[in-house]
Short mmCIF file of N, CA and C and ligand atoms in Angstrom, two decimals:
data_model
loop_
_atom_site.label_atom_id
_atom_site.label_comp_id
_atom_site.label_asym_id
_atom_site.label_seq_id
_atom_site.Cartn_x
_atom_site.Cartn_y
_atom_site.Cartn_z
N UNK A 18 -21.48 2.08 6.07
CA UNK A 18 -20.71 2.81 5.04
C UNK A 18 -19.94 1.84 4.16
N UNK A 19 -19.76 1.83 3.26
CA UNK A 19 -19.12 1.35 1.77
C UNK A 19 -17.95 2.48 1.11
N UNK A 20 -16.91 1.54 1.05
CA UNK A 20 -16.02 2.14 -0.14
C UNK A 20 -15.94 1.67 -0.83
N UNK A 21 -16.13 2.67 -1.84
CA UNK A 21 -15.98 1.66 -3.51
C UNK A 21 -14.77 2.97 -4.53
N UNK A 22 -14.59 1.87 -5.70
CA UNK A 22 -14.12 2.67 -6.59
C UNK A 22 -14.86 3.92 -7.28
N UNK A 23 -14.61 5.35 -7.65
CA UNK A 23 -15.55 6.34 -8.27
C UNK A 23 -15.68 6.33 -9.15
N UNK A 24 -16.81 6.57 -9.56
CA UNK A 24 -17.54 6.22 -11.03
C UNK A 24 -17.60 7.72 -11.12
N UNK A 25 -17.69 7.91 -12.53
CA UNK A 25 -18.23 9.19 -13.42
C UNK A 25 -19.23 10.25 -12.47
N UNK A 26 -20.05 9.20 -12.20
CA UNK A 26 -21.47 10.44 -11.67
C UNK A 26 -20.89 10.70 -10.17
N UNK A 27 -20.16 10.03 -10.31
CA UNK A 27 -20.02 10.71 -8.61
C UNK A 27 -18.81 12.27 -8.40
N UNK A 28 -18.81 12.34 -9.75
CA UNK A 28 -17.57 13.63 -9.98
C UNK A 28 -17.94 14.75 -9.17
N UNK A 29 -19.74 15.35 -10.15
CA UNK A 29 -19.88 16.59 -9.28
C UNK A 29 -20.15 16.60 -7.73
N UNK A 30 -20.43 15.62 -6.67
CA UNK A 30 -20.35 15.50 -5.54
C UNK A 30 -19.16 15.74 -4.44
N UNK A 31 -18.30 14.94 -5.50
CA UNK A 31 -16.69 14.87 -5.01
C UNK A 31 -16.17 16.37 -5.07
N UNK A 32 -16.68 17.16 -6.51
CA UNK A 32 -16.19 18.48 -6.45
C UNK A 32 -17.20 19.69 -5.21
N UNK A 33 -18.17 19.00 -5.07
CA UNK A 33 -18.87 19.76 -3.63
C UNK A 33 -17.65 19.66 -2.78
N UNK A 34 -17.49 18.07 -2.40
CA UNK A 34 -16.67 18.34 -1.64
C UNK A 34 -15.30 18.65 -1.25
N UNK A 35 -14.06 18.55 -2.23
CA UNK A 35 -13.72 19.44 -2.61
C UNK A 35 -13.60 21.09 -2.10
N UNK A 36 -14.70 21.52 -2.41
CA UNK A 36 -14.84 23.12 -2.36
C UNK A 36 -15.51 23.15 -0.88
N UNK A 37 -16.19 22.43 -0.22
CA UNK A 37 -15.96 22.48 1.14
C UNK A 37 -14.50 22.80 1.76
N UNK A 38 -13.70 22.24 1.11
CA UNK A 38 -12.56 21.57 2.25
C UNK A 38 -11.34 22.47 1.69
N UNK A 39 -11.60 23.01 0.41
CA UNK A 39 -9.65 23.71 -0.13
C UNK A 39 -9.78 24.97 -0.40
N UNK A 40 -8.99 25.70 -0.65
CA UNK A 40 -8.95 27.18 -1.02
C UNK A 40 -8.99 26.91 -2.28
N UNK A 41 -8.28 26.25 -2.78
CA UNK A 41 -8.28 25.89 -4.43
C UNK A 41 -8.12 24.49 -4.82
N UNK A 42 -9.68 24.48 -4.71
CA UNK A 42 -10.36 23.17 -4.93
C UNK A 42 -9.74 22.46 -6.15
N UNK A 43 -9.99 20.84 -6.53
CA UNK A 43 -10.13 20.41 -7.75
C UNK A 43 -11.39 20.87 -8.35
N UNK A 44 -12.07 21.23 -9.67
CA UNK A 44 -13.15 21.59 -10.19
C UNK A 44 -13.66 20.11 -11.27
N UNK A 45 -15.03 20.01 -11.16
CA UNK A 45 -15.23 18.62 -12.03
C UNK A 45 -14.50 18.27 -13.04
N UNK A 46 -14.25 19.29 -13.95
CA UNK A 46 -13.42 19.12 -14.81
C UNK A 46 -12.17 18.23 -14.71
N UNK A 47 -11.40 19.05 -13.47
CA UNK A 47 -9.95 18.59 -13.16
C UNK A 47 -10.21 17.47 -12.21
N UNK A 48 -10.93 16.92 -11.97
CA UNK A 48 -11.22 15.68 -11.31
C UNK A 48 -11.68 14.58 -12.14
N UNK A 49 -12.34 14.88 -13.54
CA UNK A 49 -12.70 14.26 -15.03
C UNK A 49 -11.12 13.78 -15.46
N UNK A 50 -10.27 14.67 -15.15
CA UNK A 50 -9.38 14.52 -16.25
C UNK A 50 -8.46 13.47 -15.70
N UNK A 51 -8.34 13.63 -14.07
CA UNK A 51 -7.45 12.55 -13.38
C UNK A 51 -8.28 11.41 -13.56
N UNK A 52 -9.51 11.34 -13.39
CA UNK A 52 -10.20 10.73 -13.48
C UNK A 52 -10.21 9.33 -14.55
N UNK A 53 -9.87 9.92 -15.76
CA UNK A 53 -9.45 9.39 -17.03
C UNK A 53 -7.65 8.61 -16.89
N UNK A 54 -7.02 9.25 -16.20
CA UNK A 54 -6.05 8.53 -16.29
C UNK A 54 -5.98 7.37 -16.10
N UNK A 55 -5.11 6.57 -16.59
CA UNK A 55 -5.08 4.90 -16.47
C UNK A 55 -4.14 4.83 -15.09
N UNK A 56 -3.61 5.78 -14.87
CA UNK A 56 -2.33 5.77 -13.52
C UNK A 56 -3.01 6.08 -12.01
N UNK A 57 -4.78 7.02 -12.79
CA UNK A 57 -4.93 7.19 -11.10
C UNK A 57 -6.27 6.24 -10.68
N UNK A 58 -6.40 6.10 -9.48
CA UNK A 58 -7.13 5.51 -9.02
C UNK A 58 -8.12 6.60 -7.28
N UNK A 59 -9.19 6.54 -7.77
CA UNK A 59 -10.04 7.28 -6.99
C UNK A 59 -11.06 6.64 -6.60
N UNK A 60 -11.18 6.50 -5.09
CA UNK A 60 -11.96 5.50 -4.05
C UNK A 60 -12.89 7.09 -3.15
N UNK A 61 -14.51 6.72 -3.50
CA UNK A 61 -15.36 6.85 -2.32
C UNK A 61 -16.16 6.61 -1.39
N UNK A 62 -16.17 7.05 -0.01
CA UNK A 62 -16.76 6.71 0.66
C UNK A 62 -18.51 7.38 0.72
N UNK A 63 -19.17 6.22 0.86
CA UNK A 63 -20.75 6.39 0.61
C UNK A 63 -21.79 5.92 1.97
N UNK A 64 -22.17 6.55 2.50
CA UNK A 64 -23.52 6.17 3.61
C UNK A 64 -24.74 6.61 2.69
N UNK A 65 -25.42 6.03 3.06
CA UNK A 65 -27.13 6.09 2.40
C UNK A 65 -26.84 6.69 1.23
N UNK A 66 -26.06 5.93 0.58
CA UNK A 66 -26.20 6.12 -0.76
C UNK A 66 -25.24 7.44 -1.32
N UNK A 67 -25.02 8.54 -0.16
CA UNK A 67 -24.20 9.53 -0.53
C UNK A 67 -22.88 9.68 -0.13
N UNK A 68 -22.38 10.44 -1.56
CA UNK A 68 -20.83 10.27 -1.23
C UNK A 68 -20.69 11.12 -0.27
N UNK A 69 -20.15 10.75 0.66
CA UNK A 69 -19.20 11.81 1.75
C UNK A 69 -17.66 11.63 2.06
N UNK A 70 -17.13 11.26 1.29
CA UNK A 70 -15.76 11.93 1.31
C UNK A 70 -15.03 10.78 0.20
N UNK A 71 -13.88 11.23 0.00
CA UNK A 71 -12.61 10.74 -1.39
C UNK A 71 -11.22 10.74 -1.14
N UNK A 72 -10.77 10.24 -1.93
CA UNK A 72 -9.63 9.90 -1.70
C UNK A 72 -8.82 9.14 -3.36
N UNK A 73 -7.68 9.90 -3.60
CA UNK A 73 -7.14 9.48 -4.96
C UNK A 73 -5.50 9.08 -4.90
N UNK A 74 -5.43 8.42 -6.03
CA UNK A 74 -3.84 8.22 -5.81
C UNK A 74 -3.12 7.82 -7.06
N UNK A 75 -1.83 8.19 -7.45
CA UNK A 75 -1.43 8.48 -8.98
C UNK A 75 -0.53 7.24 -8.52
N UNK A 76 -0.75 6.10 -9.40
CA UNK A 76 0.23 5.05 -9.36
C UNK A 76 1.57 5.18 -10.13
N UNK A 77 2.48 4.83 -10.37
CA UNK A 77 4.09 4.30 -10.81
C UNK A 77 4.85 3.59 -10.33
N UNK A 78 4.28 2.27 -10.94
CA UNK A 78 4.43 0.99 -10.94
C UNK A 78 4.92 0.75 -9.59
N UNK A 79 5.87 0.61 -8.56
CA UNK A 79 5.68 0.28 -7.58
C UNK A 79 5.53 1.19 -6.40
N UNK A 80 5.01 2.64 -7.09
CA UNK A 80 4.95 3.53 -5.88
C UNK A 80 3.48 4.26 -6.44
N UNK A 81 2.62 4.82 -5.28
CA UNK A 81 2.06 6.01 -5.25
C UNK A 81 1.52 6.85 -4.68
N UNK A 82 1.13 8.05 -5.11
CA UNK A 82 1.07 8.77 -4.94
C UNK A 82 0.05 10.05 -4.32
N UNK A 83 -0.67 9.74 -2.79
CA UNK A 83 -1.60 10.13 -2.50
C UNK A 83 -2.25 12.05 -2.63
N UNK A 84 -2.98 12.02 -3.98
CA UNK A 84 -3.17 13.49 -4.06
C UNK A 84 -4.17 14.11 -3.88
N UNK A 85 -5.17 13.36 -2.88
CA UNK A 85 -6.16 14.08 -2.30
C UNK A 85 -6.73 12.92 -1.11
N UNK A 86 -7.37 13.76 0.50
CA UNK A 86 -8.50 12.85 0.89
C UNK A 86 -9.19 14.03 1.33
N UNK A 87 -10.77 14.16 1.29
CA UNK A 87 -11.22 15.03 1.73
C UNK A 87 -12.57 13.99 2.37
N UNK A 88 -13.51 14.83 3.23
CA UNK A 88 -14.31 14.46 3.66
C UNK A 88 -15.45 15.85 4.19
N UNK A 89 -16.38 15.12 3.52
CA UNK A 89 -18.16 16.26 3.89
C UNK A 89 -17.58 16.62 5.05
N UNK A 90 -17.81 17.99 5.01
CA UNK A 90 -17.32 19.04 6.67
C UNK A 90 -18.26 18.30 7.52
N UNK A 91 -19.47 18.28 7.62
CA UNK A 91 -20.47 17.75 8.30
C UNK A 91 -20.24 16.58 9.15
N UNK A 92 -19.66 15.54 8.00
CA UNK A 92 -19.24 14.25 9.24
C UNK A 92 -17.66 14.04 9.28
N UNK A 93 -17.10 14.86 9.35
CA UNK A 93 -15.19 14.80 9.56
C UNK A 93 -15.21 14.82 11.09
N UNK A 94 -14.39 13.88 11.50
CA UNK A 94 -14.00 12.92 12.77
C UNK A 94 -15.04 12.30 13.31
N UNK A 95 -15.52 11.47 12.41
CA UNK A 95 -16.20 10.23 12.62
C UNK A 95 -15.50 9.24 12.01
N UNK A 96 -14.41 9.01 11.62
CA UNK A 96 -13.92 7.99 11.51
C UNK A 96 -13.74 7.91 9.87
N UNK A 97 -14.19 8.08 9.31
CA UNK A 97 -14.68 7.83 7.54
C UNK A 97 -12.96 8.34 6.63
N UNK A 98 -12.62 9.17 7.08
CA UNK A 98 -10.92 9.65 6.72
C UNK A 98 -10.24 8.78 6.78
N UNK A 99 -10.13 7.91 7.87
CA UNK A 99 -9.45 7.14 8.16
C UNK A 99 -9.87 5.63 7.53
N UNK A 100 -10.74 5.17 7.08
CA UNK A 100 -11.26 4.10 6.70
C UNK A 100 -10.75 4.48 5.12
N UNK A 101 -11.21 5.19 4.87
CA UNK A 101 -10.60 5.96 2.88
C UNK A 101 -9.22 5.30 2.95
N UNK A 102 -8.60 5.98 3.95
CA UNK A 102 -7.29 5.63 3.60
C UNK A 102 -6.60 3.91 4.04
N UNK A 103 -7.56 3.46 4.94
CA UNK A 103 -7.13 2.40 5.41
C UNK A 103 -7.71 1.78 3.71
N UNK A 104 -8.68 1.49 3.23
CA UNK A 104 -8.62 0.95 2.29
C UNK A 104 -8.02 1.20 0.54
N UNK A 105 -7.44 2.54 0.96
CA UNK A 105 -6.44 2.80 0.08
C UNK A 105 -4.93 2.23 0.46
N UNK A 106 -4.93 1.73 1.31
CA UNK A 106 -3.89 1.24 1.06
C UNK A 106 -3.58 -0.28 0.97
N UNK A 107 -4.80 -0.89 1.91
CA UNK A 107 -5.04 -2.58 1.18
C UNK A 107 -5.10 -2.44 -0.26
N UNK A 108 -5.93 -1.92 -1.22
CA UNK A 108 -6.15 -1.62 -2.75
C UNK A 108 -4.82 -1.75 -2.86
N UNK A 109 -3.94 -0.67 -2.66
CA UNK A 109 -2.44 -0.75 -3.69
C UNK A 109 -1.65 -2.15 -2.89
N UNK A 110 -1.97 -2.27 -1.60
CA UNK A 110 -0.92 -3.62 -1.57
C UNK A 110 -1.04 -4.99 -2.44
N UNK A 111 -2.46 -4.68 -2.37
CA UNK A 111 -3.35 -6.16 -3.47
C UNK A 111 -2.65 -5.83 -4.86
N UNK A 112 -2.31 -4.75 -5.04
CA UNK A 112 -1.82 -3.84 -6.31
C UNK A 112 -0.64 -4.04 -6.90
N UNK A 113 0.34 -4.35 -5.82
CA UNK A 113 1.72 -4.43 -6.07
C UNK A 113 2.74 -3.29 -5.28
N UNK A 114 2.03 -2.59 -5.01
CA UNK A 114 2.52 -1.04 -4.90
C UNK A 114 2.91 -0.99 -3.49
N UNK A 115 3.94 -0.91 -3.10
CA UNK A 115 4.65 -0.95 -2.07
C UNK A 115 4.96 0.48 -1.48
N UNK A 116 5.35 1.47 -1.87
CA UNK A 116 5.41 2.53 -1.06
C UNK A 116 4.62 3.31 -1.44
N UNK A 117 3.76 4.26 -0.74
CA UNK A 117 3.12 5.38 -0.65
C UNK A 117 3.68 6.89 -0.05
N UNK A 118 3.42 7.85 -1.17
CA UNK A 118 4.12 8.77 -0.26
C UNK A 118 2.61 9.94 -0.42
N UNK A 119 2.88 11.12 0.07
CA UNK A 119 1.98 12.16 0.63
C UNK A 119 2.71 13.50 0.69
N UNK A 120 2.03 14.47 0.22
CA UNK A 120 2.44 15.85 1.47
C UNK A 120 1.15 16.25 2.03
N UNK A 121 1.59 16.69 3.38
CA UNK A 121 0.20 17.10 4.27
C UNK A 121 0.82 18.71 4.65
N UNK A 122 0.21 19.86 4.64
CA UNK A 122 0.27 21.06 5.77
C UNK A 122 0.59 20.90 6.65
N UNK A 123 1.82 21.51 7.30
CA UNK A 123 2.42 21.31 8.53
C UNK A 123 1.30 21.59 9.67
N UNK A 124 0.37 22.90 9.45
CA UNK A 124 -0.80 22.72 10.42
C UNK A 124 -2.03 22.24 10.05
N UNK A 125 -2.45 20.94 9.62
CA UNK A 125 -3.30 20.01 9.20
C UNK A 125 -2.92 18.89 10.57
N UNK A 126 -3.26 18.94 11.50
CA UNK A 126 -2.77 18.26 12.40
C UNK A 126 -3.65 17.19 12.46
N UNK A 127 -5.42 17.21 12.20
CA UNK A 127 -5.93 15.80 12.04
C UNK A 127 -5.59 14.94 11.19
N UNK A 128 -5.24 15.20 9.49
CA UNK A 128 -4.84 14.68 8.55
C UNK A 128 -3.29 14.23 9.12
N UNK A 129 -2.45 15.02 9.63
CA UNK A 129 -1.20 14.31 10.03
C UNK A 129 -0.95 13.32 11.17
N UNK A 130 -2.13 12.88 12.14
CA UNK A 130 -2.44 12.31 12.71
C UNK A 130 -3.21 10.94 11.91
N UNK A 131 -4.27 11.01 11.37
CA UNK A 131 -4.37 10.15 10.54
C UNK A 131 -3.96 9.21 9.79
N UNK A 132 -2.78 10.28 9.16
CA UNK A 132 -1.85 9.38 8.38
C UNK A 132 -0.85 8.60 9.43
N UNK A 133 0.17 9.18 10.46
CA UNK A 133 0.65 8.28 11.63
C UNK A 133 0.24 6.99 11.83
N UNK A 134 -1.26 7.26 12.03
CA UNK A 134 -2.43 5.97 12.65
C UNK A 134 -1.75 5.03 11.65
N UNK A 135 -1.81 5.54 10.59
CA UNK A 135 -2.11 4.49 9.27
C UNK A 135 -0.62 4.18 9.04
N UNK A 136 0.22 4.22 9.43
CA UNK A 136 1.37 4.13 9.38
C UNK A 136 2.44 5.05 8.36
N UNK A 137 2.21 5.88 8.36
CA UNK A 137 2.86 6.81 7.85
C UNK A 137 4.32 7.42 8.23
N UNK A 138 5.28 7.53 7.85
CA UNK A 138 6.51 8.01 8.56
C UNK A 138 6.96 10.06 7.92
N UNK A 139 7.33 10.50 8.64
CA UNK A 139 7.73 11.92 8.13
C UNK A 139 9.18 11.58 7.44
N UNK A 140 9.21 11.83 6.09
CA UNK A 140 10.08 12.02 5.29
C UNK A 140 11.20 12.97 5.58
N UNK A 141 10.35 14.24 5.24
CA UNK A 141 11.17 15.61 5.14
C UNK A 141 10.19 16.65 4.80
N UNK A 142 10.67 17.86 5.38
CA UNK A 142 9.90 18.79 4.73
C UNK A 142 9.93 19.91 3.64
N UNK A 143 9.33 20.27 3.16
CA UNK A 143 9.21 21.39 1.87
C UNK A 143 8.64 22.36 1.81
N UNK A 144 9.93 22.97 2.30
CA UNK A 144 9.58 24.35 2.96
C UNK A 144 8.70 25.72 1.69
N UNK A 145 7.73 26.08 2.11
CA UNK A 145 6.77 26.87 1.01
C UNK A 145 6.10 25.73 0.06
N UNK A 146 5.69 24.71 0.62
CA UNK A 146 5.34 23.93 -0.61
C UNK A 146 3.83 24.39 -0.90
N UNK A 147 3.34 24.86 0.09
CA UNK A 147 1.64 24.90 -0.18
C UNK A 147 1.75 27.15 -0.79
N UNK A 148 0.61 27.24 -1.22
CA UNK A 148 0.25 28.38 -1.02
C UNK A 148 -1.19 28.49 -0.53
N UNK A 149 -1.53 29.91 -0.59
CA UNK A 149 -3.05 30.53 -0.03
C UNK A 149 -3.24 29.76 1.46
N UNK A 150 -3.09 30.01 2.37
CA UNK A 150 -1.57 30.35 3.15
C UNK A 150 -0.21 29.73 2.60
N UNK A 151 0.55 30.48 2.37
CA UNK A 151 2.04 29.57 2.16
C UNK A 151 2.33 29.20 3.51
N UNK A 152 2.75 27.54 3.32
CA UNK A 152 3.06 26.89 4.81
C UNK A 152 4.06 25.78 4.02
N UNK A 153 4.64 25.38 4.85
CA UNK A 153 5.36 24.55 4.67
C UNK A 153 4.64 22.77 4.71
N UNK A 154 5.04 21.67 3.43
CA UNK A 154 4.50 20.89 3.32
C UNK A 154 5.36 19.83 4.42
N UNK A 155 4.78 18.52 4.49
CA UNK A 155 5.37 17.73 5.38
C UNK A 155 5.09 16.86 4.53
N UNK A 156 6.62 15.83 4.08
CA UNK A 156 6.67 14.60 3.24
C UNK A 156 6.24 13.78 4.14
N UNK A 157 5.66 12.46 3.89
CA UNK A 157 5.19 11.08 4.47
C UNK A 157 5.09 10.33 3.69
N UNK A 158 5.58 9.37 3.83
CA UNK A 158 5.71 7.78 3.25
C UNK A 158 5.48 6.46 3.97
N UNK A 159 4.68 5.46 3.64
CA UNK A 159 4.70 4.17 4.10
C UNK A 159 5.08 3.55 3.36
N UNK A 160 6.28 2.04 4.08
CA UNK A 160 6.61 1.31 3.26
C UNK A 160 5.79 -0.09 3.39
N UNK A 161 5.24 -0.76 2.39
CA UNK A 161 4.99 -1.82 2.99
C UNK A 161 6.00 -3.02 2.54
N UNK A 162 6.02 -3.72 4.00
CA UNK A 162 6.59 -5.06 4.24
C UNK A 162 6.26 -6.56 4.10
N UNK A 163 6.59 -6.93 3.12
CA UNK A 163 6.28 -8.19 3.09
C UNK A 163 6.09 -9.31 4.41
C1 LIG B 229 -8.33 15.13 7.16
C2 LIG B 229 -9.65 14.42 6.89
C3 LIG B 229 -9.62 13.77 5.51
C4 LIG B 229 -9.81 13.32 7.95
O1 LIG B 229 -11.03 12.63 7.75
P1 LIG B 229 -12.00 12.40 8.99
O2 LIG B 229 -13.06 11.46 8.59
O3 LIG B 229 -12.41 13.70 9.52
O4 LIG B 229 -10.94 11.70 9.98
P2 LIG B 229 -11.14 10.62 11.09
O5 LIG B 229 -12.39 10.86 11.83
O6 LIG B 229 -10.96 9.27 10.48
O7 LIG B 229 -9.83 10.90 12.00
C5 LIG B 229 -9.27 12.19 12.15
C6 LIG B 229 -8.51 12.34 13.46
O8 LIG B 229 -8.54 13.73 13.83
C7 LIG B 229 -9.35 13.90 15.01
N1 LIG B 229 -10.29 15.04 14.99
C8 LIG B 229 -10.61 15.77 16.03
N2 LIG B 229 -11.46 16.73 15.69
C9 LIG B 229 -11.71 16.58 14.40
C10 LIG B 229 -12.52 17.27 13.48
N3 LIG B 229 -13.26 18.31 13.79
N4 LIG B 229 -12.52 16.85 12.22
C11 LIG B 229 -11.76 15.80 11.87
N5 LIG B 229 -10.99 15.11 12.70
C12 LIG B 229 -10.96 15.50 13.95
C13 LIG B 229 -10.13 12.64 15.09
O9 LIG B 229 -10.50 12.46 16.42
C14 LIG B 229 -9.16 11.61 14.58
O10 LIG B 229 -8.17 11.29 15.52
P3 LIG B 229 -8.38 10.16 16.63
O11 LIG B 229 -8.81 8.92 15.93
O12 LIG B 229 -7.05 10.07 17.27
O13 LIG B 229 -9.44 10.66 17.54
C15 LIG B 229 -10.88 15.36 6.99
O14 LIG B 229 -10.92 15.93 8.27
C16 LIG B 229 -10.91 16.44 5.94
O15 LIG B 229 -11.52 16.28 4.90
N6 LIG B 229 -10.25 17.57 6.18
C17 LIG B 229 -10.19 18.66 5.25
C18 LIG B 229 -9.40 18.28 4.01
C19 LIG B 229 -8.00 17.87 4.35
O16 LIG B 229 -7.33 18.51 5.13
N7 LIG B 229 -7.54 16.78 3.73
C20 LIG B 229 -6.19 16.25 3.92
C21 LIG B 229 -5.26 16.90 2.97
S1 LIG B 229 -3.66 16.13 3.04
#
C-alpha cells in the first residue's frame, strides 16, 4: 500500500467512499472545492492501484485541522486508518505545523482509539456537535514536540 497526495481523478472514488461511511457524506463537488483550496491538503491511501481510504486537513499556519478520515467498509481494521493518519501527521511536521486538532463522535470508538494510538489527547467536549444522530463531539489535539 502507498500514500500519496490526491489528485483530481481520484475525487469520484473518495466520494464512493465517503457515502459508504457518513450519513451526510462530502459529494464530489464538495470535495472539488476543498480540494482547490491552497489551505487544504488531502492524502490517499491506494493498494493495487485503488483508492481505499482518505484523509484531509485544513492548514493555519501553525495548526491543523483534521476534517475527514474514512476508509472502504470492506478493508476497515486492517490497519490502513491508521497509516493515513500516521502519515498525516509526519506531512504537517515536515510542514511546520505543530498542533493538530480533530472532533471524533463520542461513540466512534475505533476512530477514537486510533487517534490515542497516534497520539492524540481529549481536549473537551461539544456537547450536540454532530447531528443525524445528534451526539456529542469529542475535541482531540496533538502537540508536536520538538
Ligand atoms: C475510523 C477509520 C478511519 C479507521 O480506519 P481503519 O483502517 O479501519 O483503522 P485501523 O485498522 O488502522 O485501526 C482501527 C482500530 O479499531 C479496531 N477495530 C476493530 N474492529 C474494527 C472494524 N470493524 N473496523 C475498523 N476498526 C476496527 C482496530 O482493531 C484498530 O485498533 P487496534 O489496532 O487496537 O486493534 C475507519 O474505520 C472508517 O472509515 N470508519 C468510518 C468513518 C469514520 O468513522 N471516520 C472517522 C471520523 S472522525
Amino acid at each position: 500500500m502507498i500514500i500519496r497526495e490526491m489528485e483530481m481523478d481520484d475525487i469520484e472514488r473518495v466520494a464512493e467512499i465517503e457515502a459508504q461511511n457518513f450519513a451526510k457524506p462530502w459529494t464530489a463537488v464538495g470535495l472539488f472545492t476543498y480540494f482547490m483550496r491552497e489551505d487544504a491538503k488531502f492524502f490517499v491511501a491506494v493498494e493495487d492501484e485503488e483508492v481505499v481510504g482518505y484523509c484531509g486537513v485544513l492548514i493555519s499556519i501553525d495548526e491543523g485541522d483534521i476534517t475527514n478520515v474514512a476508509v472502504e467498509k470492506s478493508r476497515q481494521g486492517k490497519g490502513i486508518g491508521t497509516e493515513l493518519v500516521q502519515a498525516m501527521i509526519h506531512n504537517m511536521e515536515e510542514a511546520g505545523v505543530t498542533t493538530l486538532h480533530l472532533e471524533v463522535r463520542a461513540s466512534n470508538e475505533n476512530a477514537r482509539k486510533l487517534y490515542e494510538r497516534a497520539g492524540f489527547l481529549q481536549d473537551h467536549i461539544r456537547k450536540e456537535y454532530y447531528s443525524e444522530p445528534t451526539e456529542d463531539g469529542i475535541a482531540m489535539s496533538r502537540r508536536h514536540s520538538h
